[in-house]
Coordinates of C-alpha atoms (C1' of nucleotides) in Angstrom, one line a residue:
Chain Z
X1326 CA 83.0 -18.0 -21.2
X1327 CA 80.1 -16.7 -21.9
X1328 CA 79.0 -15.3 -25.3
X1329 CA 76.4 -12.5 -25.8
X1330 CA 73.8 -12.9 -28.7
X1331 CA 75.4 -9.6 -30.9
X1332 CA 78.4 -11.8 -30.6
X1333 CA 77.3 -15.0 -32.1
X1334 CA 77.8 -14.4 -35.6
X1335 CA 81.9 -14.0 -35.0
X1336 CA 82.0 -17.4 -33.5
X1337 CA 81.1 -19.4 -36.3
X1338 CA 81.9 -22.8 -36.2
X1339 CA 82.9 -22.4 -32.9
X1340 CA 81.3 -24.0 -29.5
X1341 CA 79.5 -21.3 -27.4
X1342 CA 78.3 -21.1 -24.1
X1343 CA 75.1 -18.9 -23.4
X1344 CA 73.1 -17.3 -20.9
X1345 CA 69.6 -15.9 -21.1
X1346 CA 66.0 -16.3 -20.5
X1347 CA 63.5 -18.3 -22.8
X1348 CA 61.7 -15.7 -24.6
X1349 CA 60.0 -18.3 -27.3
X1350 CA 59.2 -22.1 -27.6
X1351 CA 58.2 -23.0 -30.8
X1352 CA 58.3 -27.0 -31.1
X1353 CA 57.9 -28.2 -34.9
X1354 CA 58.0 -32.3 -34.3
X1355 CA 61.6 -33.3 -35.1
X1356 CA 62.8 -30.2 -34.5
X1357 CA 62.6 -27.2 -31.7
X1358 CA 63.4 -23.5 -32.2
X1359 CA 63.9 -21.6 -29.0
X1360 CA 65.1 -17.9 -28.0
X1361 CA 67.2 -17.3 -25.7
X1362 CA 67.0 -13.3 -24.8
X1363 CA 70.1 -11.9 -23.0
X1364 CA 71.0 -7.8 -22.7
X1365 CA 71.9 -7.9 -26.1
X1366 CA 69.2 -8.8 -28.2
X1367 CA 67.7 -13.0 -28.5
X1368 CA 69.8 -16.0 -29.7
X1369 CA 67.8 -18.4 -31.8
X1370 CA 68.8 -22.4 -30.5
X1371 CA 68.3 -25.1 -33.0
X1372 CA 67.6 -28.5 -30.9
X1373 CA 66.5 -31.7 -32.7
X1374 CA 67.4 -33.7 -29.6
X1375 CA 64.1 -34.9 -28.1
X1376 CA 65.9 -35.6 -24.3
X1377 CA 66.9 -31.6 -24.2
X1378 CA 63.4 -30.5 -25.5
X1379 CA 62.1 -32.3 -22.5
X1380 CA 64.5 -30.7 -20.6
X1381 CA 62.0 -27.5 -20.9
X1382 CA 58.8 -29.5 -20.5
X1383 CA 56.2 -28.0 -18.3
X1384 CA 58.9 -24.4 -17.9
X1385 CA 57.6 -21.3 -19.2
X1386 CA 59.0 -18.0 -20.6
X1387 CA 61.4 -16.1 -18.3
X1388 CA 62.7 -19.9 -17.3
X1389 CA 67.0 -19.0 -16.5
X1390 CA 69.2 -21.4 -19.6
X1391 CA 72.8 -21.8 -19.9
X1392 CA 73.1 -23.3 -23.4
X1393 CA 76.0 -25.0 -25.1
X1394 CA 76.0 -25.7 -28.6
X1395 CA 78.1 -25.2 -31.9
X1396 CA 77.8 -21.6 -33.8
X1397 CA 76.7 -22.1 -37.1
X1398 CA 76.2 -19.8 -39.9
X1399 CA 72.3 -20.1 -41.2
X1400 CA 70.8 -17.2 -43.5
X1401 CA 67.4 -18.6 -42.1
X1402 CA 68.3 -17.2 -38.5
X1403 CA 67.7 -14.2 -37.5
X1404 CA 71.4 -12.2 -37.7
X1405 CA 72.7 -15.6 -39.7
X1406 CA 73.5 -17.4 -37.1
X1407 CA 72.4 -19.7 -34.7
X1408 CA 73.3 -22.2 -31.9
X1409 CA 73.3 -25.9 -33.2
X1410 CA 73.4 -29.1 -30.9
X1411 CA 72.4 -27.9 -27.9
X1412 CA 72.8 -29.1 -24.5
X1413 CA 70.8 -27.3 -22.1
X1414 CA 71.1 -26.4 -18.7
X1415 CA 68.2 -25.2 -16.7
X1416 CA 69.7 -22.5 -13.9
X1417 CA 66.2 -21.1 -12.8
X1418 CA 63.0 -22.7 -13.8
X1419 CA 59.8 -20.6 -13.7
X1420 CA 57.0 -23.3 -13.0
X1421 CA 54.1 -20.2 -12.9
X1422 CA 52.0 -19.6 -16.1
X1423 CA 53.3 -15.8 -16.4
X1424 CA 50.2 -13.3 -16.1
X1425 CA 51.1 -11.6 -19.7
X1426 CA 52.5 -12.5 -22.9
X1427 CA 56.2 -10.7 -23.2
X1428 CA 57.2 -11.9 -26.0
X1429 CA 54.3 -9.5 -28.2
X1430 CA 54.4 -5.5 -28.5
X1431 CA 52.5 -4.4 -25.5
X1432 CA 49.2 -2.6 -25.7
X1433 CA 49.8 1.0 -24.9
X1434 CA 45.7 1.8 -25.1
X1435 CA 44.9 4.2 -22.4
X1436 CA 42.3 2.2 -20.9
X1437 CA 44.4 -0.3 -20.6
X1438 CA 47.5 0.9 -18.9
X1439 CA 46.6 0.0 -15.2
X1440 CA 47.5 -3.5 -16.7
X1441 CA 50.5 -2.1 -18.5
X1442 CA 51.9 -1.1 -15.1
X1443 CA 50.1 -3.4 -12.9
X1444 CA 52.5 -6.1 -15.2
X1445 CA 55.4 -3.9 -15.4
X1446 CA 57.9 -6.2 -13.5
X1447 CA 57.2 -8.4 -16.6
X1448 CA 56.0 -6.3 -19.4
X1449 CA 59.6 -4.5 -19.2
X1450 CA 61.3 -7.9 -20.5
X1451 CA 59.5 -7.1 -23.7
X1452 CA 62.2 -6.2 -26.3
X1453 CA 59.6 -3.3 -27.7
X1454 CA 59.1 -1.9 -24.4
X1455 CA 62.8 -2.0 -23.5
X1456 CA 63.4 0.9 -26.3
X1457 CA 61.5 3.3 -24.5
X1458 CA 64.1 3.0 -21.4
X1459 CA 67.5 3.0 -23.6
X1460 CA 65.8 5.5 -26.1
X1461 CA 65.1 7.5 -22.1
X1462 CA 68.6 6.5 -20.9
X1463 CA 70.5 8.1 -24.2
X1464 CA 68.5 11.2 -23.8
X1465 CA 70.0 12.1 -19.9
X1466 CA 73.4 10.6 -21.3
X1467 CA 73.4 13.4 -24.3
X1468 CA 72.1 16.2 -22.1
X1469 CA 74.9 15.8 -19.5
X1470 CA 77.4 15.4 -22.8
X1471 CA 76.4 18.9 -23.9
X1472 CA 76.2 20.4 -20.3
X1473 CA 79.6 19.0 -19.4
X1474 CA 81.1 20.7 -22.7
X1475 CA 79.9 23.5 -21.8
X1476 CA 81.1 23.7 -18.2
X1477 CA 78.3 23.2 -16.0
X1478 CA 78.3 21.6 -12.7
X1479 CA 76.5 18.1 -11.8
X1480 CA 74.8 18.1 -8.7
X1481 CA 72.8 16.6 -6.1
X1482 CA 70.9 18.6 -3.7
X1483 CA 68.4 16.8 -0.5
X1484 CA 64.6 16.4 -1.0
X1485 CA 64.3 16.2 2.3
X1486 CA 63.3 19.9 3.1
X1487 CA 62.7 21.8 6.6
X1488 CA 58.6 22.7 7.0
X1489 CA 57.2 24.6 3.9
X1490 CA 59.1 26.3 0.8
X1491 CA 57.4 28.9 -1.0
X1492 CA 53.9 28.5 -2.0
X1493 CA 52.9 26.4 -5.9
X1494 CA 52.5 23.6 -5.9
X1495 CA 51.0 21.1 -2.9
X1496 CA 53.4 19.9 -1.2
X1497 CA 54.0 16.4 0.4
X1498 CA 54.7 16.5 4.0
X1499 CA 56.2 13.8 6.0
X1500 CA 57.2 13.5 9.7
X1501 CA 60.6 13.6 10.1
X1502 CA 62.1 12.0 13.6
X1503 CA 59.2 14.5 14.8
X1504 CA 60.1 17.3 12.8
X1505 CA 57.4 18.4 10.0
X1506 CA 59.3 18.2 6.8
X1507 CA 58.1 18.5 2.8
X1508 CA 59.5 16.8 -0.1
X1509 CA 61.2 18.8 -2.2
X1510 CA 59.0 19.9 -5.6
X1511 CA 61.9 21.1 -7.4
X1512 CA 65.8 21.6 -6.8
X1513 CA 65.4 25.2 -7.6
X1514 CA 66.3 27.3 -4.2
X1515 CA 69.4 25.1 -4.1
X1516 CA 70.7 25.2 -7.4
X1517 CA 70.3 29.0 -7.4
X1518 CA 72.7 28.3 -4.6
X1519 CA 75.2 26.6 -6.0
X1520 CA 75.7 29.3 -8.9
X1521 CA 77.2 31.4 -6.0
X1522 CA 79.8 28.7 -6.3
X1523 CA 80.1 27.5 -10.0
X1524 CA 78.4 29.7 -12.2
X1525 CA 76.5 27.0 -14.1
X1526 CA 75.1 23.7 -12.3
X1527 CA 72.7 21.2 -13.5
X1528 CA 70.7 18.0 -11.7
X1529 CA 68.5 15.4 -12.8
X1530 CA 66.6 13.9 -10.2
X1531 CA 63.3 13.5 -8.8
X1532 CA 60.8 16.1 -7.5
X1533 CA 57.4 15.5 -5.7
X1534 CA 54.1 17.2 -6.3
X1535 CA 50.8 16.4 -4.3
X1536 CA 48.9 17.9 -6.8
X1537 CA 45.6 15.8 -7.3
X1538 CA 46.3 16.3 -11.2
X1539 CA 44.6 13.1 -13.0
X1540 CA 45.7 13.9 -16.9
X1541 CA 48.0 12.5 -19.5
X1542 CA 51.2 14.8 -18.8
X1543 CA 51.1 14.7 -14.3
X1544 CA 53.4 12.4 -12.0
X1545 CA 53.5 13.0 -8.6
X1546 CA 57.3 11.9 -8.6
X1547 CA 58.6 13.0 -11.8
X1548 CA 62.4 13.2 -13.2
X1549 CA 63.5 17.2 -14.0
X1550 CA 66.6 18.1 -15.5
X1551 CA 67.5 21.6 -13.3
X1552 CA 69.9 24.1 -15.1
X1553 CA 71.0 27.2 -13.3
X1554 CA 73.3 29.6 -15.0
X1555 CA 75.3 32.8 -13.9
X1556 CA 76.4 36.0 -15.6
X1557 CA 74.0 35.5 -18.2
X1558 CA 73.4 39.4 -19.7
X1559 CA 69.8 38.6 -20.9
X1560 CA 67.0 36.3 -20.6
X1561 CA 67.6 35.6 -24.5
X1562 CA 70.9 34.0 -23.5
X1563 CA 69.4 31.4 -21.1
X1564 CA 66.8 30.6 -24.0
X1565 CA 69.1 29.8 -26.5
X1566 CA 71.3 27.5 -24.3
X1567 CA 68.9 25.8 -23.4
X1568 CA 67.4 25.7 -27.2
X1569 CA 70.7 24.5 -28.3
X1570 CA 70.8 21.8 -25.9
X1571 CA 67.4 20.3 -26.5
X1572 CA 67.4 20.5 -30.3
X1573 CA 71.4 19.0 -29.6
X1574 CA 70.1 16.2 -27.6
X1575 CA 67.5 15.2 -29.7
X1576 CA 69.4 15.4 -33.2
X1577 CA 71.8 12.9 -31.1
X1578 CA 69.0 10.8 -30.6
X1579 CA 67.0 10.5 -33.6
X1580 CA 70.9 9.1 -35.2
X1581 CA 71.6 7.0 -32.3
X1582 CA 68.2 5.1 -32.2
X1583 CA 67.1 5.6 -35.7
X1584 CA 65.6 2.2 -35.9
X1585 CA 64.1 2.3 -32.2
X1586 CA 62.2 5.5 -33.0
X1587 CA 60.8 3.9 -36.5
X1588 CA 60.0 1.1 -34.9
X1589 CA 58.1 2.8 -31.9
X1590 CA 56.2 4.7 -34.9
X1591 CA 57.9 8.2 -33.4
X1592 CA 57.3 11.1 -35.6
X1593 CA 59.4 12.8 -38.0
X1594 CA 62.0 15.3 -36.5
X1595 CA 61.8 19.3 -37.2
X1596 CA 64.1 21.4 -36.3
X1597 CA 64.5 24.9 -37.6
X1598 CA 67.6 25.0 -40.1
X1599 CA 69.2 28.0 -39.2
X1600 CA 69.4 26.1 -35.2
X1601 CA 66.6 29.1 -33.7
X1602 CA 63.7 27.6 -31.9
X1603 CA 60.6 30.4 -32.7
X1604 CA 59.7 32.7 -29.6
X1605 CA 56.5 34.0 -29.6
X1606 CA 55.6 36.1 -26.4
X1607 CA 52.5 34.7 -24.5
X1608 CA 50.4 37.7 -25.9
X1609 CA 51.1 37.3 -29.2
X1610 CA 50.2 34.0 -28.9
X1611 CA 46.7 34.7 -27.4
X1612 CA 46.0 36.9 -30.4
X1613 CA 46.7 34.3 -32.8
X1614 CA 44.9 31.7 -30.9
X1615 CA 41.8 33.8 -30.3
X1616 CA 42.1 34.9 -34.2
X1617 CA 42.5 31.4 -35.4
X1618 CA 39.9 29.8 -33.1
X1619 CA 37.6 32.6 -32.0
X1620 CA 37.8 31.3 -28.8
X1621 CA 38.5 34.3 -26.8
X1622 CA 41.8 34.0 -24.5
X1623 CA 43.3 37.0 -24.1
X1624 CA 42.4 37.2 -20.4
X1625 CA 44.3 34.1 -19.5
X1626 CA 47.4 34.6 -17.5
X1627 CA 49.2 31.1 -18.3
X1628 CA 48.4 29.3 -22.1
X1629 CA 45.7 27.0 -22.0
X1630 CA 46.4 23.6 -22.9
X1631 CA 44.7 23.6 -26.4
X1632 CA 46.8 27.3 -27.1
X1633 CA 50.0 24.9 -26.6
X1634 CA 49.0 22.3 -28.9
X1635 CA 47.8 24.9 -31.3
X1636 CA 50.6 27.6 -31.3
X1637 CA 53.0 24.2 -31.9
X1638 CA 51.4 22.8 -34.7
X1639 CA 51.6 26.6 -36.3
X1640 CA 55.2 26.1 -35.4
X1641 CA 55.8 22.9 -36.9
X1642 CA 53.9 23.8 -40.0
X1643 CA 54.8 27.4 -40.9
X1644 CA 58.4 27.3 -39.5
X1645 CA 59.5 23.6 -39.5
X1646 CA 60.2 23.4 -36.0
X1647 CA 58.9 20.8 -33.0
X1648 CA 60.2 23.3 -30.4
X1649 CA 58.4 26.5 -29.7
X1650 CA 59.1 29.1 -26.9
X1651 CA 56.5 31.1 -25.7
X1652 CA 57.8 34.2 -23.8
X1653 CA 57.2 37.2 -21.6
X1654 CA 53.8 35.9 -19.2
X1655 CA 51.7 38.5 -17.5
X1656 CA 52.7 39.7 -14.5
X1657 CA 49.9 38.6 -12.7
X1658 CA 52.1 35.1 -13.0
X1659 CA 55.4 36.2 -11.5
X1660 CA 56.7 34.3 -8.0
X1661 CA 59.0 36.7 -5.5
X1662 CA 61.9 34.9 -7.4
X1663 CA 61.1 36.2 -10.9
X1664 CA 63.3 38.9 -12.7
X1665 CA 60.6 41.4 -13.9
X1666 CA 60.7 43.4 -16.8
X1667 CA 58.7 46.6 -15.3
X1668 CA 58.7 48.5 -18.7
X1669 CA 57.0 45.8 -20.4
X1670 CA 54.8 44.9 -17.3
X1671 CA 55.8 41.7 -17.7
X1672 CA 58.0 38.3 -16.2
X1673 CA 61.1 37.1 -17.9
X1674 CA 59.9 34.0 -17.9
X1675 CA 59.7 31.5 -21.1
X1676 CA 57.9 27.9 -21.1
X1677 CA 59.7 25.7 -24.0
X1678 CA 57.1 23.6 -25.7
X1679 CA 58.0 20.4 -27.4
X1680 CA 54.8 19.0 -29.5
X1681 CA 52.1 20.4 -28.0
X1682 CA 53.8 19.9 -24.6
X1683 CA 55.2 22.4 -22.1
X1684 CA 58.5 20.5 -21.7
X1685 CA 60.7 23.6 -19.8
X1686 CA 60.3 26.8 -18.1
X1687 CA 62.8 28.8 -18.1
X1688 CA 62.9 32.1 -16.3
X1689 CA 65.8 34.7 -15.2
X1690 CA 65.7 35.1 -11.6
X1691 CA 65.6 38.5 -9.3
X1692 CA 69.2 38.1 -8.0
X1693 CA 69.7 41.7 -5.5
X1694 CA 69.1 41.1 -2.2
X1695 CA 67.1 43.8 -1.0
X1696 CA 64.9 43.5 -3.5
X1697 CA 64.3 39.2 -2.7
X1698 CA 63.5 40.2 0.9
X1699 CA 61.3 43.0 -0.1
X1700 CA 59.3 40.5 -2.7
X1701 CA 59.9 38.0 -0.2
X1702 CA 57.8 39.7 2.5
X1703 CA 55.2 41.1 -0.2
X1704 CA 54.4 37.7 -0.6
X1705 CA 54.1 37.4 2.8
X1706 CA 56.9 35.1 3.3
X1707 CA 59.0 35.0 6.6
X1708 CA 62.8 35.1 5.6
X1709 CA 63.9 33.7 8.9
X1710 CA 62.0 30.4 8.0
X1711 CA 64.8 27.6 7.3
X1712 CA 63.9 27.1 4.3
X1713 CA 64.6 30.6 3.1
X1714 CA 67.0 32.1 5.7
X1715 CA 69.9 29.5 4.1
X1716 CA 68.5 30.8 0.4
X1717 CA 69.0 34.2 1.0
X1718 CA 72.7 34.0 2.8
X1719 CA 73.9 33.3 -1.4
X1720 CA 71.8 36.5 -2.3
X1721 CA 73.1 38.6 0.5
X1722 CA 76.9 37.4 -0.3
X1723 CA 76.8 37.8 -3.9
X1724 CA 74.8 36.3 -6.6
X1725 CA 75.5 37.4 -10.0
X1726 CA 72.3 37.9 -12.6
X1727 CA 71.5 34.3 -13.1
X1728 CA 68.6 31.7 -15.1
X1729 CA 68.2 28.6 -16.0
X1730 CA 65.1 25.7 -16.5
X1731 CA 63.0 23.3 -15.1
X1732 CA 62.9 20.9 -17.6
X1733 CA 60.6 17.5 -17.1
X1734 CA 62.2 14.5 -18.5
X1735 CA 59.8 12.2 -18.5
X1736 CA 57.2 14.6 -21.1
X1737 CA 60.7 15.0 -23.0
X1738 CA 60.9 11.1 -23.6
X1739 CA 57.1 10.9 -24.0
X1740 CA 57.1 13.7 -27.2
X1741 CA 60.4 12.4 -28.3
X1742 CA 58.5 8.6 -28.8
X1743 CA 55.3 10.2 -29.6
X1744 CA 53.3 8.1 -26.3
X1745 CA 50.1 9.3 -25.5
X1746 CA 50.6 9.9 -21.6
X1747 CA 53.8 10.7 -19.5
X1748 CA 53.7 7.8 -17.4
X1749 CA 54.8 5.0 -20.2
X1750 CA 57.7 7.0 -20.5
X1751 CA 58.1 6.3 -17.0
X1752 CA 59.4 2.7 -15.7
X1753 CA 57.2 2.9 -12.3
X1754 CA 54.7 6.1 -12.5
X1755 CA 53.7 7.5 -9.6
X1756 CA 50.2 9.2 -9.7
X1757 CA 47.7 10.4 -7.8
X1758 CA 46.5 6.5 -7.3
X1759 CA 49.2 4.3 -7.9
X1760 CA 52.4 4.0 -5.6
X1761 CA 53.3 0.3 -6.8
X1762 CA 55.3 -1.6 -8.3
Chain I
rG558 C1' 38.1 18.8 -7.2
rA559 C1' 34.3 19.1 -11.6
rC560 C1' 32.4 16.8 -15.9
rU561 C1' 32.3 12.5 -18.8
rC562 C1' 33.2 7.4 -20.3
rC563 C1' 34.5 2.3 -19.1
rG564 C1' 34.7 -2.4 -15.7
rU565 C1' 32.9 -9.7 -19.5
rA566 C1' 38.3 -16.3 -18.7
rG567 C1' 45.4 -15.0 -17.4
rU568 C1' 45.6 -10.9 -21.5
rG569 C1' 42.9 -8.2 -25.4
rA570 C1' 38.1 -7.8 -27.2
rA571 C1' 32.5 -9.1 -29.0
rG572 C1' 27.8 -9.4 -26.9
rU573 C1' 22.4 -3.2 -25.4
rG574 C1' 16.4 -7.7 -21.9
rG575 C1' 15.2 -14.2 -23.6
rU576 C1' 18.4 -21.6 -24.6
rU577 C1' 24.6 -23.9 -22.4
rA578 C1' 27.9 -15.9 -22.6
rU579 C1' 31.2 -15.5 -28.3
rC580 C1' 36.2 -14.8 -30.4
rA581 C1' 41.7 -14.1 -30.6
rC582 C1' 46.2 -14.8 -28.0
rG583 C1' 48.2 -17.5 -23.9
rC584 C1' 47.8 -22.4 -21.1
rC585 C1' 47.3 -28.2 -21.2
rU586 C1' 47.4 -33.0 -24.4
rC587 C1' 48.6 -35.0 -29.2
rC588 C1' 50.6 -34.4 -34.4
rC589 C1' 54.2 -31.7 -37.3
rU590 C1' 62.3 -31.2 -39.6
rG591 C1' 63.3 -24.3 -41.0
rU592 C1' 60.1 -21.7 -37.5
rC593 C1' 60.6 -16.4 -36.5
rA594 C1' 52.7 -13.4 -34.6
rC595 C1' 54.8 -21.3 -37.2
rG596 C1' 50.7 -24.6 -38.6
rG597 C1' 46.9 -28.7 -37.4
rA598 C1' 43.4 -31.6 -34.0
rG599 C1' 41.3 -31.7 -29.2
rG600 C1' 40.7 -29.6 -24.1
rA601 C1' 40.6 -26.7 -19.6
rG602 C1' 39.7 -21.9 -18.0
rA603 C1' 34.3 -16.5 -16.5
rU604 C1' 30.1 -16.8 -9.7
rC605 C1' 30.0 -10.8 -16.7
rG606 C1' 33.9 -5.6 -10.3
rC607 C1' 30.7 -5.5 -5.8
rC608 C1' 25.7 -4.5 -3.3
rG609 C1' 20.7 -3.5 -4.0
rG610 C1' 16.4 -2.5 -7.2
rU611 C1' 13.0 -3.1 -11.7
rU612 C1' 11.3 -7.5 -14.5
rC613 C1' 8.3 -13.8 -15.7
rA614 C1' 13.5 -13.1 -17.2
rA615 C1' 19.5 -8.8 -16.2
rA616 C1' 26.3 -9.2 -18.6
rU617 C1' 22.5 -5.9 -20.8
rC618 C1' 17.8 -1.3 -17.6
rC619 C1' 17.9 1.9 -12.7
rG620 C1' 20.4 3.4 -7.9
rG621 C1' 24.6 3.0 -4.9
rU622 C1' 29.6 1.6 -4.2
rC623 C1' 34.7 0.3 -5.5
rG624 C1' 38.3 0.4 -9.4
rG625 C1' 40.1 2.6 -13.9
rG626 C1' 40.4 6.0 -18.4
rG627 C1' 39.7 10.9 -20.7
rU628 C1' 38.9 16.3 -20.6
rC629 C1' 39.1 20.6 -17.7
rG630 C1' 40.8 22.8 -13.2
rC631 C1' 45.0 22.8 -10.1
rC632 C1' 50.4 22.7 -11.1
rA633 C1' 58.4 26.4 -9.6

RNA sequence: GACUCCGUAGUGAAGUGGUUAUCACGCCUCCCUGUCACGGAGGAGAUCGCCGGUUCAAAUCCGGUCGGGGUCGCCA
């Protein structure tokens, strides 16, 4: 039977059988202390037999061990125990120097990165690196705890898609048994769908972009959590599910992985105490910026980068909150699919930003049918395309008022940590140069 | 796409015109009975990304090229 290393310590005195990989030689003459890592955590393995320290002559780190020994209490071990009179039992040797140490923190310098993922396969045994990825795995885990509590829908919709969507974003396109086809750049059309049939639905998955976009927060494949929502009354109502979900998510995590996020030097969690995340709208936030700065913005249609670090650092300073909504863009910035607000002259249309980081947008979506054909065709789209004929049939049979968000997963673990760039939140980034591992 | 910075042993770095290119970690050999970034002695390992130019002399200066980083732009 085989005994994990958490489990070691309610064995004592006991003979155990383990399984791992060396993660650590360290040979001290009469005696040899070696690590065995397993899912768990590492095992440290007393052997003062000089046959089985042979045994791992000329192996190196990542070499397969069964180990047998007895468990024995030892407040020198890490976790107080530890594996005495071992027998081991090479299962797969690794005879290849390995290309990187695992066994250290990995460098996560930007210029160095290219080696971080070039190494990945093995860099990803490294017990540091690993809490990025269960840290990553807890987040998804809480945000389909809170969605599922509140009655929305999981999903799974194609990437595949039929020749061009609507316009954005550069799209990838593929040949398709001799059929031009795109991948999809975000579940959106289809999850608008599905509210005809379950009110509120929700997917995580993958989305492509062939944007050429070389900076710190682009992927070309990147993970988004897509929430759609029906008979929502106002656009407030969609911004303050998906507030609560996001400040829920992360209050989850900062208990769960208390120790991970110290460890990973993460900064200190602010969230506003009375559970509202500020909204400012997008002009109010140009006026502040260009009063602040003197750097004139008010012309901008979208928030400039350094407007989003800036308005969340006001945020986290004056108010005490990470998470910031900016609200109401231009509406020089609406898509065919937007709700406008035509008093205001502008979009209902929110971006959430986490850190200095536009994490979510989240707008409330035209949902009458004329009027989706009429912006449709102002746009200069043709509805009888396949990619927009199947859209419309939910609009034309009934669609109640309905929003939701584009949320990006990977910038959500990448603020959560505090890392510098999206992709080492990511376990295999795909960029603009890069498609391997 | 624009601008800008960087390519030196397996990894991370030092070296800004002049002997045999320096250091740390890793690796190999030996020593070491409580290590946990173990310690000690010795050793191997680099055509300084590539091509061309300037110079008596180039890792170092110049041009090109390839690879990478950052910022901006683009971005459901």
């Amino acid at each position: 039977m085989r005994i994990l290393s958490s489990e070691l310590s309610a064995h004592i005195g006991e003979t155990a059988h383990i399984e791992g990989w060396l993660h650590k030689k360290r040979l001290m003459g009469g005696l040899t202390f070696i690590n065995v890592r397993d899912r768990r955590g590492l095992t440290q393995v007393v052997i003062r037999d000089k046959d089985e320290i042979e045994k791992l002559r000329g192996l190196h780190i990542g070499t397969v061990l069964a180990v047998d020994g007895t468990v024995t209490e030892e407040p020198r071990a890490p976790g107080g125990a530890e594996l005495h009179d071992a027998k081991l039992e090479v299962l797969v040797p690794v005879t290849d120097e390995p290309p990187i140490e695992i066994d250290k923190p990995i460098q996560h310098k930007a210029e160095n990165l290219d080696t971080l993922f070039e190494y990945r396969v093995l860099n990803i045994r490294n017990l540091q690196e690993q809490k990025i990825f269960k840290i990553r795995g807890s987040l998804t885990r809480s945000i389909r705890e809170f969605l599922d509590e509140h009655e929305f829908i999981e999903i799974d919709t194609p990437k595949f898609l039929a020749g061009a969507t609507e316009g954005g974003a550069e799209v990838f396109k593929l040949d398709y048994f001799g059929k031009k086809a795109t991948l999809a750049q975000s579940p959106q059309f289809y999850k608008q769908i599905m509210v005809g049939a379950f009110e509120r639905v929700y997917e995580i998955g993958h989305s492509y972009r062939a944007e050429p976009s070389a900076t710190t927060r682009h992927l070309t494949e990147l993970t988004m959590l897509d929430i759609e929502m029906g008979f929502v009354s106002s656009h407030d109502e969609v911004l303050d599910m998906v507030g609560d979900m996001t400040q829920h998510s992360l209050k989850d995590i900062y208990d769960k992985h208390a120790d991970d996020l110290k460890s990973l030097n993460a900064p200190e969690l602010k969230l506003p105490e009375d559970g509202k995340i500020p909204r400012f709208t997008v002009a109010q936030i140009h006026e502040m910026y260009t009063k602040a700065t003197g750097t004139d913005v008010t012309a901008e249609k979208d928030l400039i980068p350094d407007e989003e670090k800036w308005i969340s650092e006001h945020a986290r300073k004056q108010l005490g909150s990470d998470l910031v909504f900016a609200t109401e863009f231009p509406l020089a910035a609406a898509k065919f699919y937007h709700k406008v607000d035509a008093e205001k002259g502008v979009v209902l249309w929110a971006d959430l930003l986490f850190r200095g980081l536009e994490i979510a947008t989240c707008p409330l979506r035209e949902n009458n049918y004329d009027k989706m054909v009429e912006q449709m065709t102002a746009a200069g789209l043709d509805v009888e395309e396949p990619g927009f004929r199947y859209y419309l049939q939910a609009f034309k049979y009934g669609l109640p008022m309905h929003g939701g968000c584009g949320f990006g997963i990977d910038r959500l673990v990448e603020k959560t940590i505090g890392l510098g760039n999206v992709k080492e939140a990511t376990l295999f980034p795909r960029d603009i140069n890069r498609l391997a591992p």
